[in-house]
Each structure stands twice: as C-alpha cells, then as structure tokens.
Amino acid sequence: MTGRDDSHWVGLHVRRITTAIGHAGYVCSAQDLQQVHAELADLRLRAREAEARLAEATAAGGLNSAFFASVSDELRAPMNGVIGHSRLLLASGLDPDQRMLVEGIQDSGEQLLDLADDLLDHSRMESGQLEIGRMDFDVRVTVDAVASIVSDAARRLGLSFSSWVHHRVPSRLCGDPARLRQVLLGVSQQALRAADGGELALRVELVEEAAHQAVVRFWVNRACSGQDAEASVRAFSAFGDVEGAAIAPAALPGAPPAGARSLGLAISRRIVRLMGGDSGVVVLPALGARLWFRVPLGKQAEIEAPLAETTPDVGLSGLRVLVADASAASRQALMARLSQWGCACDEAEGGLEALERLKLSAASGRAHAIAIMDLDLPELDARQLAGAVRGDAALARTGLVMLTEVGRPGDAANAAEWGYDAYFVSPMEDAQLQGALRAVLERRADPALGGSPLITRFTLAEQKRSRVRVLVVEDNPIDQLVVLSALRRVGYAPEAVSNGADALAAFEGRSFDIVFLELSMAGIDGVDLARRMRALEVSGRRTPLIALGARERDRERCLDAGIHDFLAKPIDLDLMCATVERWVQQSEDATAADMGDDDGARAEAA
C-alpha cells in the first residue's frame, strides 16, 4: 500500500493450481487487515512510549543516586567535626550533666550520618547500582570487628554483650565482607537502640555445608522484658516476618514509628536478599527478640599445610611457666601456645597445688619465672595465693599474671593491690601474650620497676604506640585537630602537615611507620601525593598509606594509586586507631619475614 491517509490494508493469499487437463490457474483470496494493522501501530507507539519512560526513569534514578551521593559527601565533612569533637569531649573530664548533653549531640550526629548513608544505599538499590562483591575473607575476623564496635556501644548503655561463632562454621569463606559487616552492624545497632536494659548477644551458626558452599545463620539476640520486646515488633518487622508476637505489629499501641530507624533494617533486609539469603524476627514471650538472617557463602580452596613448620623464635625459649586454672581445657590451650614458643610449662588445677609446685620448683633451683593464675581458682583464691607467693622470699623473682575470662570493674585495681605484675582478660592474641610475658620478666628482673604500674593490655599498647611514627597530612584545621587529638589520646605521637609539599619534604627526610592522607587537598591531592611518595621509596619498603576522604567511591581509585586502605569521613576514631595497629603490625611482620629470608639465604650461601 502507499501509506496515504486514505489507504486500507488488505491481506492477499494467491495459490497456483493445475487443472486435470494440465492447464495452470491461480486462486486468490483477500482478507481485511485494517484493524490488525491499526492494533500493531498502536502497540509500536506504546512500546516507544514505554522505552522513553524507562529511559527517563533510569536517568532520574541516576540523577537521584548522584544527588544523594553528593549530599552524603557534603554532610560528612561537617559531621566529621561534630562527631569527632563530641568524642573528644566525652574522653575529657565532664560532669554528669555535661556528659549527658554531649552524648546527646554525639548520638544525634551518628543517627543523622546513618540516615544519610541509608538514603544513599536506598537510591543505589533503586537505580540498580548497588552490587554485591565476592572476595575471600575470614568470617571470624569480620564478626570480631563488629563485636568490638557493638560491645563498646553496649557498655556505654549499660548492657551486657557477648559474641560467639560456632566451631562448625568455616572461617575461610567467599562473599562480600563489607556488606556482611554493614548488615551485622545495622541489625545490632537497631537492637541496641530499642533495648532498655537487658542483654545483647551475637551468634553465628552453620545451617548446612556442601563442597563449595556454606549456609551461615547470624543471630542478634536481645534479651529483655516481654513488654519491651512486643513494643519493638513494629520497628523490627522491617527486617522480615515476625514470629511469635502476641500482637500484630501494626496494632501495637505506642510502638515506635516505622520511619528512619526502620529504614536501616529495611535496607539490610534488601542487602541480605541481594546476597541470596533471607531474614526474619522471632519474638520470645517474656524473654526478648531475635533478629536473624542467613546467607549462602562460598568456601575457599583448601591450602595444603607445609611439610615442616619451624617453631617461631619469640625470645621466650626455655622460660619456665606455671599455668593454674580449674578448667582443663583452658589450661591445655594456653600451655599449647606457650610450648610452641619454647616455654617449659607446668600446670595446676587449684591454688594449693599451684603454691606447692612453685615452692618445689624454687627449692630444686629451677624456679618458675612466671605463674599465670585464673582469677577464680579453687582452694586458694587469687588474693590468698598472691599473698603466699609474695610472702615467700624464695619466690620473690616469680612474676604473677592474673587471667580471667570475664572482666569486672575493680579487678585490675585488686590485682595491683594483691601483688600481681599483670592483669589480662582472655582470650589474648599471641603478640599480646608474648609482650606481656616479656614485660613481666623485665619488671621482675629490675627491682626499680617493682613500683611501676600494673601491666595490662592498655599499658602494653601505650608502650608500643609511643614508638610508632605517624604522619598526618590534612589541610582542614578542624579535621586535623580531631585526628591528632584522637591519636594522642591513645598514646601515639603523630606529626602533622597541612599541604602536599610539606608532606613530601617530611616523607623524604624521615622514616614513618604509617601516613594518613587527606584526598581533597588543594594543590597536590592525596592520590597524586601517594604516587609521589611511592616514587621516593627506593629501599623496597612500602610505608602503609591510609586515605581520608568523604566519598566512598574514591576507595578503588586510592587502591590503584598504591594506597593501602581508605577511611571514610567522619572518621571513626576507634577504627582509625585499630587501622594504625593493623597496618603497623603487618608491616612489622613483612619486615621480619624479609629478614628471615635474608638470613636463610645467607646461611644457604655459607
């Protein structure tokens, strides 16, 4: 047809036939297609309109995502000052009224920042830009990092907190640890905010396991009164279906509104769905509520153990140690670690047996250098045992370490008063335990150190931190003050510069253990500065560089420039200090490994 306005669509079907006498002919049939053509044209028009609306919605989603990202970035800069200064004020000597006001400022600032982050994640989800990564990680390390943050928050609220990972849960898994940490923190913080006394517990258990995958369930158990549990059902329902509630969430009188506080749980629920898992809430009458989620995580390939392992030399070989603990499992676990370092270990189940072993060893001329005592020993308690040891001149050089699984207020003061050299809450990391033993030996060897403060994990950390050389490159005076004050408060002695040129001069002239770089400085920005610093490193040693920035999307750009890590503003001061310790320790381990390789190469050449 010609396509003119007066055209009419007709379908023709022509068929060739042959007659019985051999003549050929054609049969033609016609069908009116005007209505069909009109419907097709209408469908094409609707499809084009739908495509246009989709493109418009996609563009709008991108604009919304960019807008929320910009708002989040802009909020972080002033919030870094507000939250940072409030934390510094809380660490100073405030009276109760002042502390209450500052805590209100800090809590409100953190909630505002959480809301900005939630809105950003929501916009990314709506535009399809939020992706779930896949990388190797240790689930126990991730849970411990979350537990450290939540325990501090619970302590400030007067709540009891505990965390536990079942022994059947594989440690080496594959998934997105950052998103897993985000969900765990979001759920735990929601449970903390809704709690009014009681307890909080984080539990991790294995649901099922296959050759290449493990399904893991995470529980956040909030123990409280039944009335309090029911009152929180509406807020918790954003995380999943609620089981066991006596009252429907929508019918709860006085229930918290499902607003900003529930937005974080709703986003966490969607992240769990993106990870291929599910979530829910269980309300236990008169006990509390449980928020749970389970996700499938890949399993890492097995690593073959080396044929022969060399016992690490940590300077404790031959040290005689007595371990006294009523728990056989705790004794054996601690003795296994000490024996691995070359220590000669004895054990005792109770206080009387421990005292007898100490006296017999001293009488034979092979006195124990250190005795590690559990706080709750039977027969002779920790105070009586320390008094007996300190009252015996033959045991004057024996160092006493008090160890307990549950730290209580006043334990450290009691340990110092009773004559102990050190006090620690288990479990202790290997490096911490080694440092404690060496510090106790030094204290016992030098009588002048007898009056020195009790050795604890805090004093060990302060001694180590005082030797760490930290450079802070920050051009914002408020942010610089916050970072420097936080680092100094925990024992570091950082240096600060305000521009890239001074940073390069300091980096070239002195050796630093770690450097913090502000990304958005005038002149030389942080990424360019990192590249120039790397060019100055000619000895092969790579100084840990940590970026400070407001935009989370800068993280990948930083890693490409040779920057080791990224901290988003506002800076979590506890996380910053933990970052310093982690990267400095890794740098020390790498240096020790290189020295070991050099020693081995020299021995082989000889």
Coordinates of C-alpha atoms in Angstrom, one line a residue, residues 95-467:
D95 CA 30.5 16.4 84.9
P96 CA 27.3 14.2 84.6
D97 CA 25.1 17.0 83.1
Q98 CA 27.7 18.0 80.6
R99 CA 28.3 14.3 79.6
M100 CA 24.6 13.8 79.1
L101 CA 24.4 16.8 76.7
V102 CA 27.5 15.8 74.8
E103 CA 26.3 12.2 74.5
G104 CA 23.0 13.6 73.1
I105 CA 25.0 15.5 70.5
Q106 CA 27.0 12.5 69.5
D107 CA 24.1 10.2 69.3
S108 CA 22.1 12.6 67.2
G109 CA 25.1 13.2 64.9
E110 CA 25.6 9.5 64.4
Q111 CA 21.9 8.9 63.6
L112 CA 22.0 11.7 61.1
L113 CA 25.0 10.2 59.4
D114 CA 23.4 6.7 59.4
L115 CA 20.3 8.2 57.8
A116 CA 22.4 9.8 55.1
D117 CA 24.1 6.5 54.4
D118 CA 20.8 4.7 54.3
L119 CA 19.3 7.1 51.9
L120 CA 22.4 6.7 49.6
D121 CA 22.1 2.9 49.7
H122 CA 18.4 3.2 49.0
S123 CA 19.0 5.3 46.0
R124 CA 21.7 2.9 44.7
M125 CA 19.3 0.0 45.1
E126 CA 16.5 1.8 43.3
S127 CA 18.8 2.6 40.4
G128 CA 20.4 -0.9 40.4
Q129 CA 23.9 0.4 41.2
L130 CA 24.4 -1.5 44.5
E131 CA 26.4 -4.6 43.8
I132 CA 27.4 -7.5 46.0
G133 CA 31.1 -8.3 45.7
R134 CA 32.8 -11.6 46.1
M135 CA 36.2 -12.0 47.7
D136 CA 38.0 -14.2 50.2
F137 CA 37.6 -13.3 53.8
D138 CA 37.7 -14.7 57.4
V139 CA 34.2 -14.7 58.9
R140 CA 35.6 -14.7 62.4
V141 CA 37.6 -11.6 61.8
T142 CA 34.6 -9.9 60.4
V143 CA 32.4 -10.9 63.4
D144 CA 35.1 -9.9 65.8
A145 CA 35.4 -6.4 64.2
V146 CA 31.6 -5.9 64.5
A147 CA 31.6 -7.3 68.1
S148 CA 34.3 -4.8 69.1
I149 CA 32.2 -1.9 67.9
V150 CA 28.9 -3.2 69.4
S151 CA 30.5 -4.1 72.7
D152 CA 31.7 -0.5 73.2
A153 CA 28.3 0.8 72.4
A154 CA 26.6 -1.7 74.7
R155 CA 28.9 -0.8 77.6
R156 CA 28.0 2.9 77.3
L157 CA 24.3 1.9 77.5
G158 CA 24.9 -0.4 80.5
L159 CA 24.1 -3.5 78.5
S160 CA 25.7 -6.9 78.7
F161 CA 27.1 -8.1 75.3
S162 CA 28.6 -11.3 74.1
S163 CA 29.5 -12.8 70.7
W164 CA 30.1 -16.4 69.7
V165 CA 30.9 -18.3 66.4
H166 CA 30.1 -22.0 66.5
H167 CA 33.1 -24.2 65.9
R168 CA 31.5 -25.8 62.9
V169 CA 31.3 -22.5 60.9
P170 CA 34.2 -22.5 58.4
S171 CA 36.5 -19.4 58.8
R172 CA 37.7 -19.1 55.3
L173 CA 34.7 -18.1 53.1
C174 CA 34.0 -16.1 50.0
G175 CA 31.5 -13.3 49.8
D176 CA 31.1 -9.6 50.5
P177 CA 32.6 -8.9 53.9
A178 CA 31.8 -5.2 53.8
R179 CA 28.1 -5.7 53.1
L180 CA 28.0 -8.5 55.7
R181 CA 29.6 -6.2 58.3
Q182 CA 27.1 -3.5 57.3
V183 CA 24.1 -5.8 57.9
L184 CA 25.5 -7.0 61.2
L185 CA 26.2 -3.5 62.5
G186 CA 22.8 -2.2 61.3
V187 CA 20.9 -5.0 63.0
S188 CA 23.0 -4.8 66.2
Q189 CA 22.7 -1.1 66.4
Q190 CA 18.9 -1.3 65.9
A191 CA 18.7 -3.8 68.7
L192 CA 20.8 -1.6 71.0
R193 CA 18.6 1.5 70.3
A194 CA 15.5 -0.4 71.1
A195 CA 16.8 -2.0 74.2
D196 CA 16.0 -0.8 77.7
G197 CA 18.4 -2.8 79.8
G198 CA 18.9 -6.5 79.5
E199 CA 21.5 -8.3 77.3
L200 CA 22.6 -8.5 73.7
A201 CA 24.2 -11.4 72.0
L202 CA 25.6 -12.0 68.6
R203 CA 25.6 -15.7 67.5
V204 CA 26.8 -17.4 64.3
E205 CA 26.0 -20.9 63.4
L206 CA 26.2 -23.3 60.4
V207 CA 22.9 -24.2 58.7
E208 CA 24.3 -26.6 56.0
E209 CA 27.5 -27.2 54.3
A210 CA 28.4 -28.5 50.8
A211 CA 31.7 -29.0 49.0
H212 CA 31.9 -25.4 47.7
Q213 CA 29.3 -23.5 49.8
A214 CA 28.2 -23.0 53.4
V215 CA 24.9 -21.5 54.5
V216 CA 25.5 -19.5 57.7
R217 CA 22.9 -18.0 60.0
F218 CA 23.6 -14.9 62.1
W219 CA 21.5 -14.2 65.2
V220 CA 21.3 -10.9 67.2
N221 CA 19.5 -11.9 70.4
R222 CA 18.1 -9.2 72.5
A223 CA 17.1 -10.4 76.0
C224 CA 14.7 -8.0 77.8
S225 CA 11.2 -7.9 79.3
G226 CA 8.3 -9.2 77.3
Q227 CA 6.5 -5.9 77.2
D228 CA 9.7 -4.2 75.8
A229 CA 10.0 -6.9 73.2
E230 CA 6.4 -6.5 72.0
A231 CA 6.8 -2.7 71.8
S232 CA 9.7 -3.1 69.3
V233 CA 8.0 -5.5 67.0
R234 CA 6.9 -2.8 64.6
A235 CA 10.4 -1.4 64.1
F236 CA 11.9 -4.9 63.8
S237 CA 9.2 -6.0 61.3
A238 CA 11.1 -4.0 58.6
F239 CA 13.8 -6.8 58.8
G240 CA 11.4 -9.7 58.0
D241 CA 8.4 -11.6 59.0
V242 CA 7.8 -11.6 62.8
E243 CA 7.2 -14.9 64.5
G244 CA 5.8 -15.4 68.0
A245 CA 4.5 -11.8 68.5
A246 CA 1.3 -11.8 70.6
I247 CA 0.2 -8.5 68.9
A248 CA 0.3 -7.7 65.3
P249 CA 3.0 -5.0 64.5
A250 CA 0.5 -2.5 63.2
A251 CA -1.7 -2.8 66.2
L252 CA 0.9 -2.1 68.8
P253 CA 0.0 0.9 71.0
G254 CA 2.8 3.3 71.4
A255 CA 5.1 1.4 69.1
P256 CA 8.0 3.3 67.6
P257 CA 7.1 4.7 64.1
A258 CA 8.4 2.7 61.2
G259 CA 10.5 5.7 60.0
A260 CA 14.2 6.4 59.8
R261 CA 15.1 3.8 62.4
S262 CA 13.4 1.1 60.3
L263 CA 14.9 2.3 57.1
G264 CA 18.3 0.8 58.0
L265 CA 16.7 -2.5 58.8
A266 CA 14.7 -2.5 55.5
I267 CA 18.0 -1.8 53.6
S268 CA 19.7 -4.5 55.5
R269 CA 16.9 -6.9 54.5
R270 CA 17.3 -6.0 50.8
I271 CA 21.1 -6.5 51.0
V272 CA 20.5 -9.9 52.5
R273 CA 18.2 -10.7 49.6
L274 CA 20.9 -9.5 47.1
M275 CA 23.3 -11.9 48.8
G276 CA 20.8 -14.7 48.1
G277 CA 19.6 -15.1 51.7
D278 CA 16.6 -14.4 53.8
S279 CA 15.8 -12.8 57.2
G280 CA 13.2 -12.6 59.9
V281 CA 12.4 -11.8 63.5
V282 CA 11.4 -14.1 66.4
V283 CA 9.8 -12.7 69.5
L284 CA 10.1 -14.9 72.6
P285 CA 7.4 -14.0 75.2
A286 CA 8.9 -12.7 78.4
L287 CA 12.4 -13.1 77.0
G288 CA 13.1 -10.8 74.2
A289 CA 13.5 -10.8 70.4
R290 CA 15.8 -12.4 67.9
L291 CA 16.7 -10.8 64.6
W292 CA 18.3 -13.4 62.2
F293 CA 19.4 -13.7 58.7
R294 CA 21.1 -16.5 56.8
V295 CA 23.2 -16.2 53.6
P296 CA 25.0 -18.7 51.4
L297 CA 28.8 -18.1 51.3
G298 CA 31.3 -19.7 49.1
K299 CA 34.2 -21.8 50.5
Q300 CA 37.8 -21.0 49.8
A301 CA 40.0 -23.6 48.3
E302 CA 41.9 -25.7 50.8
I303 CA 45.5 -24.7 51.3
E304 CA 48.0 -27.5 51.8
A305 CA 49.9 -27.2 55.0
P306 CA 53.7 -27.0 54.7
L307 CA 55.5 -30.3 55.3
A308 CA 57.5 -28.9 58.2
E309 CA 56.9 -25.9 60.3
T310 CA 59.6 -24.0 62.2
T311 CA 58.9 -23.1 65.8
P312 CA 58.8 -19.3 65.9
D313 CA 61.6 -17.7 68.0
V314 CA 59.9 -15.0 70.1
G315 CA 62.5 -14.7 72.8
L316 CA 60.8 -17.0 75.3
S317 CA 62.5 -20.3 74.7
G318 CA 63.3 -22.1 77.9
L319 CA 61.1 -19.9 80.1
R320 CA 59.5 -21.9 82.9
V321 CA 55.8 -21.1 83.3
L322 CA 53.2 -22.4 85.6
V323 CA 49.6 -22.3 84.4
A324 CA 46.9 -22.6 87.2
D325 CA 43.3 -22.9 86.1
A326 CA 40.4 -25.0 87.2
S327 CA 39.4 -25.6 83.6
A328 CA 41.5 -28.4 82.0
A329 CA 40.6 -27.2 78.5
S330 CA 41.7 -23.6 79.3
R331 CA 45.0 -24.9 80.8
Q332 CA 45.8 -27.2 77.8
A333 CA 45.0 -24.4 75.3
L334 CA 47.3 -21.9 77.0
M335 CA 50.1 -24.5 77.6
A336 CA 50.0 -25.5 73.9
R337 CA 50.6 -21.9 72.9
L338 CA 53.4 -21.4 75.4
S339 CA 55.1 -24.7 74.4
Q340 CA 55.0 -23.7 70.7
W341 CA 57.2 -20.7 71.7
G342 CA 59.7 -23.0 73.6
C343 CA 58.4 -22.5 77.1
A344 CA 58.7 -25.2 79.7
C345 CA 55.2 -25.5 81.2
D346 CA 53.7 -27.0 84.4
E347 CA 50.0 -26.9 85.4
A348 CA 47.9 -26.8 88.5
E349 CA 44.2 -27.2 89.0
G350 CA 43.8 -25.3 92.2
G351 CA 45.5 -22.6 94.3
L352 CA 47.1 -25.0 96.9
E353 CA 48.5 -27.2 94.1
A354 CA 49.9 -24.1 92.3
L355 CA 51.6 -22.9 95.5
E356 CA 53.1 -26.3 96.2
R357 CA 54.5 -26.6 92.7
L358 CA 56.0 -23.1 92.9
K359 CA 57.8 -23.9 96.2
L360 CA 59.1 -27.3 95.0
S361 CA 60.5 -25.8 91.8
A362 CA 62.2 -23.0 93.7
A363 CA 63.7 -25.5 96.2
S364 CA 65.1 -27.6 93.4
G365 CA 66.8 -24.5 91.9
R366 CA 64.5 -24.4 88.9
A367 CA 62.0 -21.8 89.9
H368 CA 59.2 -20.8 87.7
A369 CA 59.9 -17.4 86.1
I370 CA 56.1 -16.7 85.7
A371 CA 52.9 -18.1 87.1
I372 CA 49.7 -17.4 85.2
M373 CA 46.7 -17.7 87.5
D374 CA 43.0 -17.7 86.8
L375 CA 41.1 -15.2 88.9
D376 CA 38.6 -17.8 90.3
L377 CA 40.9 -20.6 91.5
P378 CA 39.5 -23.1 94.0
E379 CA 41.1 -23.8 97.4
L380 CA 43.3 -20.7 97.5
D381 CA 41.7 -17.7 95.7
A382 CA 43.8 -15.2 93.6
R383 CA 44.3 -12.9 96.6
Q384 CA 45.4 -15.6 99.0
L385 CA 47.7 -17.2 96.5
A386 CA 49.4 -13.9 95.6
G387 CA 49.8 -13.1 99.4
A388 CA 51.5 -16.5 99.9
V389 CA 53.8 -16.1 97.0
R390 CA 54.8 -12.5 97.8
G391 CA 55.4 -13.5 101.4
D392 CA 58.0 -16.2 100.4
A393 CA 61.5 -14.8 99.8
A394 CA 62.3 -17.8 97.6
L395 CA 59.6 -16.8 95.2
A396 CA 60.4 -13.1 95.1
R397 CA 61.6 -13.2 91.4
T398 CA 58.4 -15.1 90.2
G399 CA 56.2 -12.9 88.1
L400 CA 52.4 -13.2 88.7
V401 CA 49.9 -12.8 85.9
M402 CA 46.2 -12.7 86.7
L403 CA 44.0 -14.0 83.8
T404 CA 40.2 -14.0 83.7
E405 CA 37.5 -14.7 81.1
V406 CA 35.1 -12.2 82.4
G407 CA 36.5 -8.8 83.3
R408 CA 34.7 -7.0 86.2
P409 CA 35.1 -3.4 87.5
G410 CA 37.8 -3.3 90.1
D411 CA 39.6 -6.5 89.1
A412 CA 42.7 -4.6 87.8
A413 CA 42.9 -2.5 91.0
N414 CA 42.6 -5.6 93.1
A415 CA 45.3 -7.4 91.1
A416 CA 47.7 -4.5 91.7
E417 CA 46.9 -4.3 95.4
W418 CA 47.4 -8.1 95.8
G419 CA 50.9 -8.0 94.2
Y420 CA 50.3 -9.2 90.7
D421 CA 52.5 -7.9 87.9
A422 CA 49.9 -8.1 85.1
Y423 CA 46.2 -8.4 84.6
F424 CA 44.5 -9.5 81.4
V425 CA 41.1 -10.6 80.1
S426 CA 41.3 -13.7 77.9
P427 CA 41.4 -14.6 75.1
M428 CA 44.8 -12.9 74.4
E429 CA 46.3 -12.6 70.9
D430 CA 49.7 -14.2 70.5
A431 CA 51.6 -10.9 70.2
Q432 CA 49.8 -9.5 73.3
L433 CA 50.6 -12.6 75.4
Q434 CA 54.3 -12.6 74.3
G435 CA 54.6 -8.9 75.1
A436 CA 53.0 -9.4 78.5
L437 CA 55.4 -12.2 79.4
R438 CA 58.4 -10.2 78.3
A439 CA 57.2 -7.1 80.2
V440 CA 56.7 -9.2 83.4
L441 CA 60.2 -10.7 83.1
E442 CA 61.7 -7.1 82.7
R443 CA 59.7 -5.9 85.7
R444 CA 60.9 -8.8 87.9
A445 CA 64.5 -8.5 86.8
D446 CA 64.8 -4.8 87.7
P447 CA 63.8 -4.0 91.4
A448 CA 63.4 -0.4 90.4
L449 CA 60.4 -1.4 88.3
G450 CA 58.6 -3.0 91.2
G451 CA 56.6 0.1 91.8
S452 CA 55.7 0.6 88.2
P453 CA 52.0 0.5 87.1
L454 CA 50.2 -2.9 86.6
I455 CA 50.9 -4.4 83.2
T456 CA 47.7 -4.5 81.2
R457 CA 46.7 -4.6 77.6
F458 CA 46.4 -0.8 77.8
T459 CA 49.9 -0.2 79.1
L460 CA 51.4 -2.6 76.5
A461 CA 49.5 -0.8 73.8
E462 CA 50.7 2.6 75.0
Q463 CA 54.3 1.5 75.1
K464 CA 54.1 0.1 71.6
R465 CA 52.2 3.2 70.3
S466 CA 54.7 5.6 71.7
R467 CA 57.3 4.1 69.3

